[in-house]
CSV table of C-alpha atoms and ligand atoms in Angstrom, one decimal:
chain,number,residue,atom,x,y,z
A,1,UNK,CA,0.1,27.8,-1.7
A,2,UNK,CA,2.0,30.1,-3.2
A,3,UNK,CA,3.5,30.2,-7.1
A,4,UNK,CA,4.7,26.9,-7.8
A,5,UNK,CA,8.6,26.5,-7.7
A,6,UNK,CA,10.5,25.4,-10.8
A,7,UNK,CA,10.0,20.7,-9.7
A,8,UNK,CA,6.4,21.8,-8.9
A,9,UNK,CA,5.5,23.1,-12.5
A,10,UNK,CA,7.7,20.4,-13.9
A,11,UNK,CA,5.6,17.9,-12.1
A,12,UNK,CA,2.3,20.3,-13.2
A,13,UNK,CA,2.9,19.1,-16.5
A,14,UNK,CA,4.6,15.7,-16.4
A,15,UNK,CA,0.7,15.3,-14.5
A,16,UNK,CA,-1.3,17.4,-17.3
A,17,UNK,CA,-4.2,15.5,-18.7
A,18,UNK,CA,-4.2,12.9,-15.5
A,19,UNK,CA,-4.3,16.0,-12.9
A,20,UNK,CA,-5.2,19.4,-13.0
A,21,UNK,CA,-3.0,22.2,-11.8
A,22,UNK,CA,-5.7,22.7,-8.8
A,23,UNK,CA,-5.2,19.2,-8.1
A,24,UNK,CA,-1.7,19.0,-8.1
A,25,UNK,CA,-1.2,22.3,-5.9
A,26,UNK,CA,-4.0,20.8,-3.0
A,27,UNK,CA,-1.8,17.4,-2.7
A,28,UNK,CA,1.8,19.3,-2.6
A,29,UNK,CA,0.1,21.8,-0.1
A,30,UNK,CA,-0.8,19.0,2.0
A,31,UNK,CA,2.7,17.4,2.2
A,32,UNK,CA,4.1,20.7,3.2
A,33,UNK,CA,1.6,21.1,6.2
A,34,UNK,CA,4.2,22.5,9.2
A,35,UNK,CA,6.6,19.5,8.8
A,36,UNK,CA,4.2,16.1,8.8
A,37,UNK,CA,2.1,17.0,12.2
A,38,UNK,CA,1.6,14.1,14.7
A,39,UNK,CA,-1.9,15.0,14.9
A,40,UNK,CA,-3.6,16.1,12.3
A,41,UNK,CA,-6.6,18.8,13.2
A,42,UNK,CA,-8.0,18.4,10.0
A,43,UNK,CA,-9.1,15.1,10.1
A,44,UNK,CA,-8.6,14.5,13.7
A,45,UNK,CA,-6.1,11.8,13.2
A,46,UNK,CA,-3.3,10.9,14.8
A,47,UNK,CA,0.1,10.0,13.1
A,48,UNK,CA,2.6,7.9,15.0
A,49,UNK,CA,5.1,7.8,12.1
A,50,UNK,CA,5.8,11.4,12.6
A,51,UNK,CA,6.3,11.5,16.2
A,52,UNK,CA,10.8,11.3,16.5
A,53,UNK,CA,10.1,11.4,20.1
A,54,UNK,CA,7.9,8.3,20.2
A,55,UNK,CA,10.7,6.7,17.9
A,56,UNK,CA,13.6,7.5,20.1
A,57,UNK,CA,11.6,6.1,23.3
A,58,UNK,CA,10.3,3.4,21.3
A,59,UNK,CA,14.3,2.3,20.4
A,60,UNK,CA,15.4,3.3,23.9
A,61,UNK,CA,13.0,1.0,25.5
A,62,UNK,CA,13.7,-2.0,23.6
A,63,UNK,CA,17.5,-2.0,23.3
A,64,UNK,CA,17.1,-1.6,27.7
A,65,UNK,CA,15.1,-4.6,27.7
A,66,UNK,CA,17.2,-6.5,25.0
A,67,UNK,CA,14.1,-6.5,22.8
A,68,UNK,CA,15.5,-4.5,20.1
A,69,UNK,CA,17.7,-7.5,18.1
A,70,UNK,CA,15.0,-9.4,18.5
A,71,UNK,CA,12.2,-7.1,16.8
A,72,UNK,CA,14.8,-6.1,13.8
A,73,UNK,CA,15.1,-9.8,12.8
A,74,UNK,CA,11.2,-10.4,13.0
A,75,UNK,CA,11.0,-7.2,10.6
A,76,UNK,CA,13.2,-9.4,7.9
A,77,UNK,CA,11.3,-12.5,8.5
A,78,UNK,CA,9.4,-11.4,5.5
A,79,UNK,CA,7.0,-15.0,4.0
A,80,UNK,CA,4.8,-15.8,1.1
A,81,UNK,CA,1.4,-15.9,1.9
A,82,UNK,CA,-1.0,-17.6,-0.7
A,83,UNK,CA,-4.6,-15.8,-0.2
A,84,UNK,CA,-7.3,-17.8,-2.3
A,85,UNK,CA,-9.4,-14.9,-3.5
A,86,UNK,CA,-13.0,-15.9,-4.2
A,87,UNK,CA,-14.9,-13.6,-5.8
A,88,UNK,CA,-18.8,-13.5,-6.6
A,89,UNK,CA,-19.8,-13.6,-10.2
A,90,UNK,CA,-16.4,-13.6,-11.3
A,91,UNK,CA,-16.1,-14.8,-15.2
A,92,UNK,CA,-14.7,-19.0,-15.2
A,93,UNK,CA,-12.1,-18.1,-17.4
A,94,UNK,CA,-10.7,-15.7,-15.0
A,95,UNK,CA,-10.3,-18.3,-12.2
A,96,UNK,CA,-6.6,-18.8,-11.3
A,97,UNK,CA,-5.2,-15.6,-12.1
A,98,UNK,CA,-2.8,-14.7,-9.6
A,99,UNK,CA,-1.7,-11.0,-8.2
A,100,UNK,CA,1.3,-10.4,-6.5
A,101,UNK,CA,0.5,-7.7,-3.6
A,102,UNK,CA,3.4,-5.9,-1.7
A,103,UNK,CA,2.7,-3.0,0.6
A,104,UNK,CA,4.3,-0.8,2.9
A,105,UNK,CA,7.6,-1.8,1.2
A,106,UNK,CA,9.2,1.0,2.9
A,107,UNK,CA,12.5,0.2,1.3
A,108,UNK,CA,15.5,2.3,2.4
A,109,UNK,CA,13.8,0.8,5.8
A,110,UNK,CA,16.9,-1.5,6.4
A,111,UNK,CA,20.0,-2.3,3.9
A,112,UNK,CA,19.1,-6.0,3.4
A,113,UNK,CA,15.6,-5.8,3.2
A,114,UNK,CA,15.6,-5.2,-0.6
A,115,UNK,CA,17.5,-7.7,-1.5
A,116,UNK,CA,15.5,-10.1,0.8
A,117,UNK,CA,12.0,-8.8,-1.1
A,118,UNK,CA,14.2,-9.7,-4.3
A,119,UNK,CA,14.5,-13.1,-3.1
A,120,UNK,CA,11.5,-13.9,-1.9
A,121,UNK,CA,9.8,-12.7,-4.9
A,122,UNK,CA,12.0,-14.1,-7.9
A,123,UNK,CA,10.9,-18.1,-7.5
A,124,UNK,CA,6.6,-16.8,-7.9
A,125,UNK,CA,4.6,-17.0,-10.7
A,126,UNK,CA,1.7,-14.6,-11.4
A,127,UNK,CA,0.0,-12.3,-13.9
A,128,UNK,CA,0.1,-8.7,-12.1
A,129,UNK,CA,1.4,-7.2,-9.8
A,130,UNK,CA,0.3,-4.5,-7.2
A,131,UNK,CA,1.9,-2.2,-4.7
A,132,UNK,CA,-0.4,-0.6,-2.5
A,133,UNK,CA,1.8,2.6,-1.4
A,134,UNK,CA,4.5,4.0,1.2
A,135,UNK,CA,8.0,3.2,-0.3
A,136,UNK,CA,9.6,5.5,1.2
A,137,UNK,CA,10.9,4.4,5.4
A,138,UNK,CA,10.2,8.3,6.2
A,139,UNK,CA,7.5,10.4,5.5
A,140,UNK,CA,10.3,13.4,5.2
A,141,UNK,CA,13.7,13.1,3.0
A,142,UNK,CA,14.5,11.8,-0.1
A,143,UNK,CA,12.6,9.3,-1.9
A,144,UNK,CA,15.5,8.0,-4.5
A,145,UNK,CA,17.4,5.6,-2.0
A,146,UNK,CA,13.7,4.0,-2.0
A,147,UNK,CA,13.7,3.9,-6.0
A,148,UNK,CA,17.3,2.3,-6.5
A,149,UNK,CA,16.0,-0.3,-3.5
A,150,UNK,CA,12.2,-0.8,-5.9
A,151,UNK,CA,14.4,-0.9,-9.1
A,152,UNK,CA,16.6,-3.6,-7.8
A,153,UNK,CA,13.8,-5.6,-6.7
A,154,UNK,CA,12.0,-4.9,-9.9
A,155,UNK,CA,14.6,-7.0,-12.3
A,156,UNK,CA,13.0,-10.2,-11.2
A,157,UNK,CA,9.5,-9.0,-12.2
A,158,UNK,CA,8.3,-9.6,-15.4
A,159,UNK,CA,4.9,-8.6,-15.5
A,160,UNK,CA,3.2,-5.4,-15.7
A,161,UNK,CA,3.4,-3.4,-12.1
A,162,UNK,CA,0.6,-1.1,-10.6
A,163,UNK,CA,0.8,0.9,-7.7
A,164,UNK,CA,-0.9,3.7,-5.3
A,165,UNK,CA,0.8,6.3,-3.4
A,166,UNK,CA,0.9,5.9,0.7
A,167,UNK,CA,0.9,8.2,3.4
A,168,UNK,CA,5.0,8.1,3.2
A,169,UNK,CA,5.0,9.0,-0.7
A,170,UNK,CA,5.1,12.7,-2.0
A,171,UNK,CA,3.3,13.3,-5.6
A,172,UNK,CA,7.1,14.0,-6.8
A,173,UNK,CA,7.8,10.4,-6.7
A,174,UNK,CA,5.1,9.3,-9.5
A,175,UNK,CA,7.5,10.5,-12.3
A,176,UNK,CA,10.4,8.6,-10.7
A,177,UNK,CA,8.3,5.3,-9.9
A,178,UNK,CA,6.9,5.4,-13.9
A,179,UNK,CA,10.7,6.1,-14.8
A,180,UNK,CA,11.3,2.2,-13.2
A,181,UNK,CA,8.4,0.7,-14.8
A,182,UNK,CA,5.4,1.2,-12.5
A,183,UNK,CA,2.4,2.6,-13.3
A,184,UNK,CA,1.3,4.8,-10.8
A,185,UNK,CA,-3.1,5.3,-10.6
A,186,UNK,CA,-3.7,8.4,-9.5
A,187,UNK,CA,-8.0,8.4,-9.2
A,188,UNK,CA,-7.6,6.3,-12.2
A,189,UNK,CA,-8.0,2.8,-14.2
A,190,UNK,CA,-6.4,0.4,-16.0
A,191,UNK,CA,-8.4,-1.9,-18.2
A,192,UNK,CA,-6.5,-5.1,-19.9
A,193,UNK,CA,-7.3,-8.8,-20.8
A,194,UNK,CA,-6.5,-12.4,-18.8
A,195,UNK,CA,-7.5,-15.3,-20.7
A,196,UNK,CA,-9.4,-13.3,-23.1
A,197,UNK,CA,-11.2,-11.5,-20.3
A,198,UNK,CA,-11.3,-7.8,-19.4
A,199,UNK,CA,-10.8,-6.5,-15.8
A,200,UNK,CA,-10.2,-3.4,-14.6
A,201,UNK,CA,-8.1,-2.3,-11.7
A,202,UNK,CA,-8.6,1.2,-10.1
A,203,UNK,CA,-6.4,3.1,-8.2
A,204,UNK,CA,-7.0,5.9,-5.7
A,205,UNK,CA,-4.8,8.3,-4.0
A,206,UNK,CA,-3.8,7.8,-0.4
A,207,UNK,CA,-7.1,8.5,1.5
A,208,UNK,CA,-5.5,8.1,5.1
A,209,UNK,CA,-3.0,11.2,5.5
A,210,UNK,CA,-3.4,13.7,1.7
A,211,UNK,CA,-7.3,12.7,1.2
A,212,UNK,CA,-6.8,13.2,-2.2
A,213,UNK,CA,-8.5,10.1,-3.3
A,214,UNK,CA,-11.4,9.9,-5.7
A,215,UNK,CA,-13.4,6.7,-6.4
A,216,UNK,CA,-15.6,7.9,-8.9
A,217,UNK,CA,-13.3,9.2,-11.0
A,218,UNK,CA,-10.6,6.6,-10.8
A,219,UNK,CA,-13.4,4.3,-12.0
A,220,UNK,CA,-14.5,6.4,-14.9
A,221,UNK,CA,-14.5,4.9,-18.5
A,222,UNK,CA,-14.8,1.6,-17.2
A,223,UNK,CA,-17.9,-0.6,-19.2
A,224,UNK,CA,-20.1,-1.9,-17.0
A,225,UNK,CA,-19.8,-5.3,-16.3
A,226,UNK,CA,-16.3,-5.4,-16.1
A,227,UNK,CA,-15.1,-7.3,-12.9
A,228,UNK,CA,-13.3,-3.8,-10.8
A,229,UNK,CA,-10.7,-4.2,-8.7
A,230,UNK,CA,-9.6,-1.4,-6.8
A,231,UNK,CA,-6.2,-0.7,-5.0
A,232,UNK,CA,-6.0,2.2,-2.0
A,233,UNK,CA,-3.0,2.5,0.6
A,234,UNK,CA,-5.6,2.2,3.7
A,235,UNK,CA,-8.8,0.0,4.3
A,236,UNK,CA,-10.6,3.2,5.5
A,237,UNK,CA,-12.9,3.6,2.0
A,238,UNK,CA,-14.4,0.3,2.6
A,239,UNK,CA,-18.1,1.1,3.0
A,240,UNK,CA,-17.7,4.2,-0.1
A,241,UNK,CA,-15.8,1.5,-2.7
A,242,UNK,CA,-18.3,-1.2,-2.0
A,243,UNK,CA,-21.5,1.3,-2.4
A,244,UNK,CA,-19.5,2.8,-5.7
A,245,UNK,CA,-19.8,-1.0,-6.9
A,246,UNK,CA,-15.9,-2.5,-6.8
A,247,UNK,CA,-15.7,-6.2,-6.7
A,248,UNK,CA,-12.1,-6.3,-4.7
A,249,UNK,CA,-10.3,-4.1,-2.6
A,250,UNK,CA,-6.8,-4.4,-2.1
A,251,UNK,CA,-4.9,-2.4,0.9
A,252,UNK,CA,-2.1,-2.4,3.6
A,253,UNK,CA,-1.1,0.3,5.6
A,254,UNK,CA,-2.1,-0.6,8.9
A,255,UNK,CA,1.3,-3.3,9.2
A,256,UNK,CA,-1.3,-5.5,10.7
A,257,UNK,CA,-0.1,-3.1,13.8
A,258,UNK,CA,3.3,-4.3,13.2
A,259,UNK,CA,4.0,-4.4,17.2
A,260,UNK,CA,1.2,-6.5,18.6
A,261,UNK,CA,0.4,-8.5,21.6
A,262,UNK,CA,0.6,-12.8,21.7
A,263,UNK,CA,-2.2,-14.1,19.6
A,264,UNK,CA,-1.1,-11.0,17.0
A,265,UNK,CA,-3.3,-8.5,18.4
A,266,UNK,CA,-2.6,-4.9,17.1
A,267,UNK,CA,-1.6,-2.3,19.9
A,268,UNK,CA,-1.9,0.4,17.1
A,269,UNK,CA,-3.5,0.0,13.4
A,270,UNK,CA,-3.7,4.0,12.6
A,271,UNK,CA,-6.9,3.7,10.3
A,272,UNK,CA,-10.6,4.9,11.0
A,273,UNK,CA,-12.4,2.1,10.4
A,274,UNK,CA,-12.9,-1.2,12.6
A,275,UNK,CA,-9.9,-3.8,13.2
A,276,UNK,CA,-11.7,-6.2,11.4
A,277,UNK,CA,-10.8,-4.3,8.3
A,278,UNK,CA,-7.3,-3.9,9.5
A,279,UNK,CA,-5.6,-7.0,8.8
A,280,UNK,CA,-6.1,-10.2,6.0
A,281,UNK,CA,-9.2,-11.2,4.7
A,282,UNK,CA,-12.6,-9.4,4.5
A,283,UNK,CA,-15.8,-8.4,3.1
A,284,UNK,CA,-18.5,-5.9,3.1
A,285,UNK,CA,-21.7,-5.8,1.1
A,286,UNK,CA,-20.8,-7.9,-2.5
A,287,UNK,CA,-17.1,-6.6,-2.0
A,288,UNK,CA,-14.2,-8.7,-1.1
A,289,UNK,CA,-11.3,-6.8,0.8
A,290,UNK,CA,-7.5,-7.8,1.6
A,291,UNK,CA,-5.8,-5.7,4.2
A,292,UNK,CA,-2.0,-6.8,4.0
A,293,UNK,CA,0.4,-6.7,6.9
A,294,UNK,CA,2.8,-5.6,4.7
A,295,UNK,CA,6.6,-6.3,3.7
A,296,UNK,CA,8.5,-3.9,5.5
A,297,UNK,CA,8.1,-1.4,8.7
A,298,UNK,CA,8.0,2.0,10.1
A,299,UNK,CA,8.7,4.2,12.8
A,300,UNK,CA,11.2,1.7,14.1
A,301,UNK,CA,12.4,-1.5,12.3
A,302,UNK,CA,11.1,-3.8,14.3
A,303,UNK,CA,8.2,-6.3,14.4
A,304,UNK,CA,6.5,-8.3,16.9
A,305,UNK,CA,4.0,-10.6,16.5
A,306,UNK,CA,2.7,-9.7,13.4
A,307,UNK,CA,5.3,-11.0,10.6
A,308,UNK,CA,5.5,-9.1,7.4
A,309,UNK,CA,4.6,-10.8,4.2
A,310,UNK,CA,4.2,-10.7,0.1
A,311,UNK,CA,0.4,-11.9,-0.7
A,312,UNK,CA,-0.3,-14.0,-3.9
A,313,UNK,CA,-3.8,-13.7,-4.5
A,314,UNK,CA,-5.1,-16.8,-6.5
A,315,UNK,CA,-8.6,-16.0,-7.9
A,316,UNK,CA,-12.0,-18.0,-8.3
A,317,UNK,CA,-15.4,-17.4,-8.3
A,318,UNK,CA,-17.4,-17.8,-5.3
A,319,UNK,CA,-19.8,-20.6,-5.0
A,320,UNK,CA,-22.6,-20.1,-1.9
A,321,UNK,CA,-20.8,-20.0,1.0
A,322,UNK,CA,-17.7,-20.1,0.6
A,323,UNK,CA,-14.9,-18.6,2.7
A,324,UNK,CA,-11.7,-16.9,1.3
A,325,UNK,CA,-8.7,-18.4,3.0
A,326,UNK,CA,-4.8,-18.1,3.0
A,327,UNK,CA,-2.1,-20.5,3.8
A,328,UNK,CA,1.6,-20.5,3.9
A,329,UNK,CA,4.1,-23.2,2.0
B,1,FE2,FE1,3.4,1.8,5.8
């Protein structure tokens, strides 16, 4: 990369003590890799959401088979889910806190959408709440539309808001997001009390697209002991969070596949790990994961068979055998 441009050192030091230059510079010089590649050689990946061809064809052959209206009003068919989180060892007086998880908001995705999240959020009651990344419809352009659409929805929030970047956000948005309120965790923690109880909550850097994510570090100064919840854009550090000893994982990303067959099968879920971890509940070693569908879409407005949601995690401690479940009012 070369010398950073006058936003680039301004962001260099609205970062300093959180980031270091080096750090900073490797993340921007990711986002500027020849225009968002559809496959990525680095990491062997390919990336839908940047293919305009695969967009247009996808548009053409719905509006031909008079599928299109009919995908754009499952996209704002947007519910409540209510996931009973059921953690092991978790402290009594912790049982019944609830987190409000949004994902893949993906804002300036359609003009009433935001107002719809607004809605649909306003009448819930919970202690936290946590935005697992990409709020921006494109993983090019302008990432303010997406901000006035978050602060809207944001007035009826009254609680403290933490969030992670996705594969859609550029580093330049953190000062922006923080500007409205959220606090962004870059490989970082938050510690803070419930009911007289600590928890932490981690955040880590969007490890599906940048790979600039670091779970050690965004655990670092938390005591031991302290129940750790972590929040990443993509399932894909299962197996690494629950070795590095979080209790919770929270995630989207995938939109559940977002088009998917009868019986909500994914066609596509565009994460390296197994489908298991691609959509609702799960777990892995002591760790208990949540992969959300999301709220909003990408690529094309549209959804089928797989309708987008808000989660309102309710915790409790686990008792032998028990199975964490979800239901909708
Ligand atoms: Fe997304």
């Amino acid at each position: 990369m070369n010398a950073p441009n006058t936003e680039q050192q301004a962001l260099i030091r609205y970062l300093e003590g959180r980031w270091s230059e080096e750090q900073v510079r490797q993340r921007l010089s990711r986002e500027g890799r020849s225009g968002e590649p559809v496959f990525d050689g680095r990491s062997l990946q390919f990336h839908p959401e940047n293919w305009s061809l695969m967009r247009f064809a996808l548009r053409w052959g719905l509006r031909v088979t008079g599928l299109y209206e009919r995908g754009t009003r499952n996209a704002l068919r947007l519910r409540v889910r209510r996931h009973h989180l059921r953690l092991p060892g978790l402290p009594a007086p912790l049982a019944g806190v609830r987190l409000l998880h949004m994902s893949d908001l993906h804002l300036d995705m359609h003009p009433d959408f935001p107002g719809l999240l607004r809605k649909r959020v306003q009448p819930l009651n919970y202690d936290v709440c946590l935005i697992t990344g990409d709020f921006r419809y494109s993983t090019t352009g302008s990432y303010l539309p997406a901000i006035d659409a978050l602060k809207h929805v944001l007035e009826v929030v009254d609680v403290p808001v933490y969030a992670v970047l996705g594969n859609h956000d550029p580093l330049a948005i953190v000062p922006a997001l923080e500007r409205i309120g959220v606090r962004v965790l870059l490989n970082e923690a938050v510690l803070w009390e419930e009911r007289g109880q600590p928890l932490a909550l981690a955040g880590v850097d969007d490890p599906h697209y940048f790979g600039c994510h670091d779970l050690e570090r965004a655990r670092d100064g938390v005591p031991e002991g302290v129940p750790l919840l972590l929040l990443s854009h993509s399932p894909e550090l299962y197996r690494e969070a629950a070795e590095a000893g979080y209790l919770a994982y929270f995630c989207g990303h995938t939109h559940g596949g977002q088009i998917s067959l009868p019986g909500g099968i994914p066609v596509l879920t565009n994460a390296r790990c197994p489908r298991s971890y691609c959509q609702g509940s799960w777990s892995y070693g002591g760790m208990q994961g949540y992969t959300t569908v999301g709220a909003g879409s990408s690529v094309l407005d549209v959804r089928f068979n797989c309708q987008p949601e808000v989660v309102l995690h309710i915790l409790s401690a686990a008792q032998r055998g028990d199975v964490n479940t979800s239901v909708f009012p």
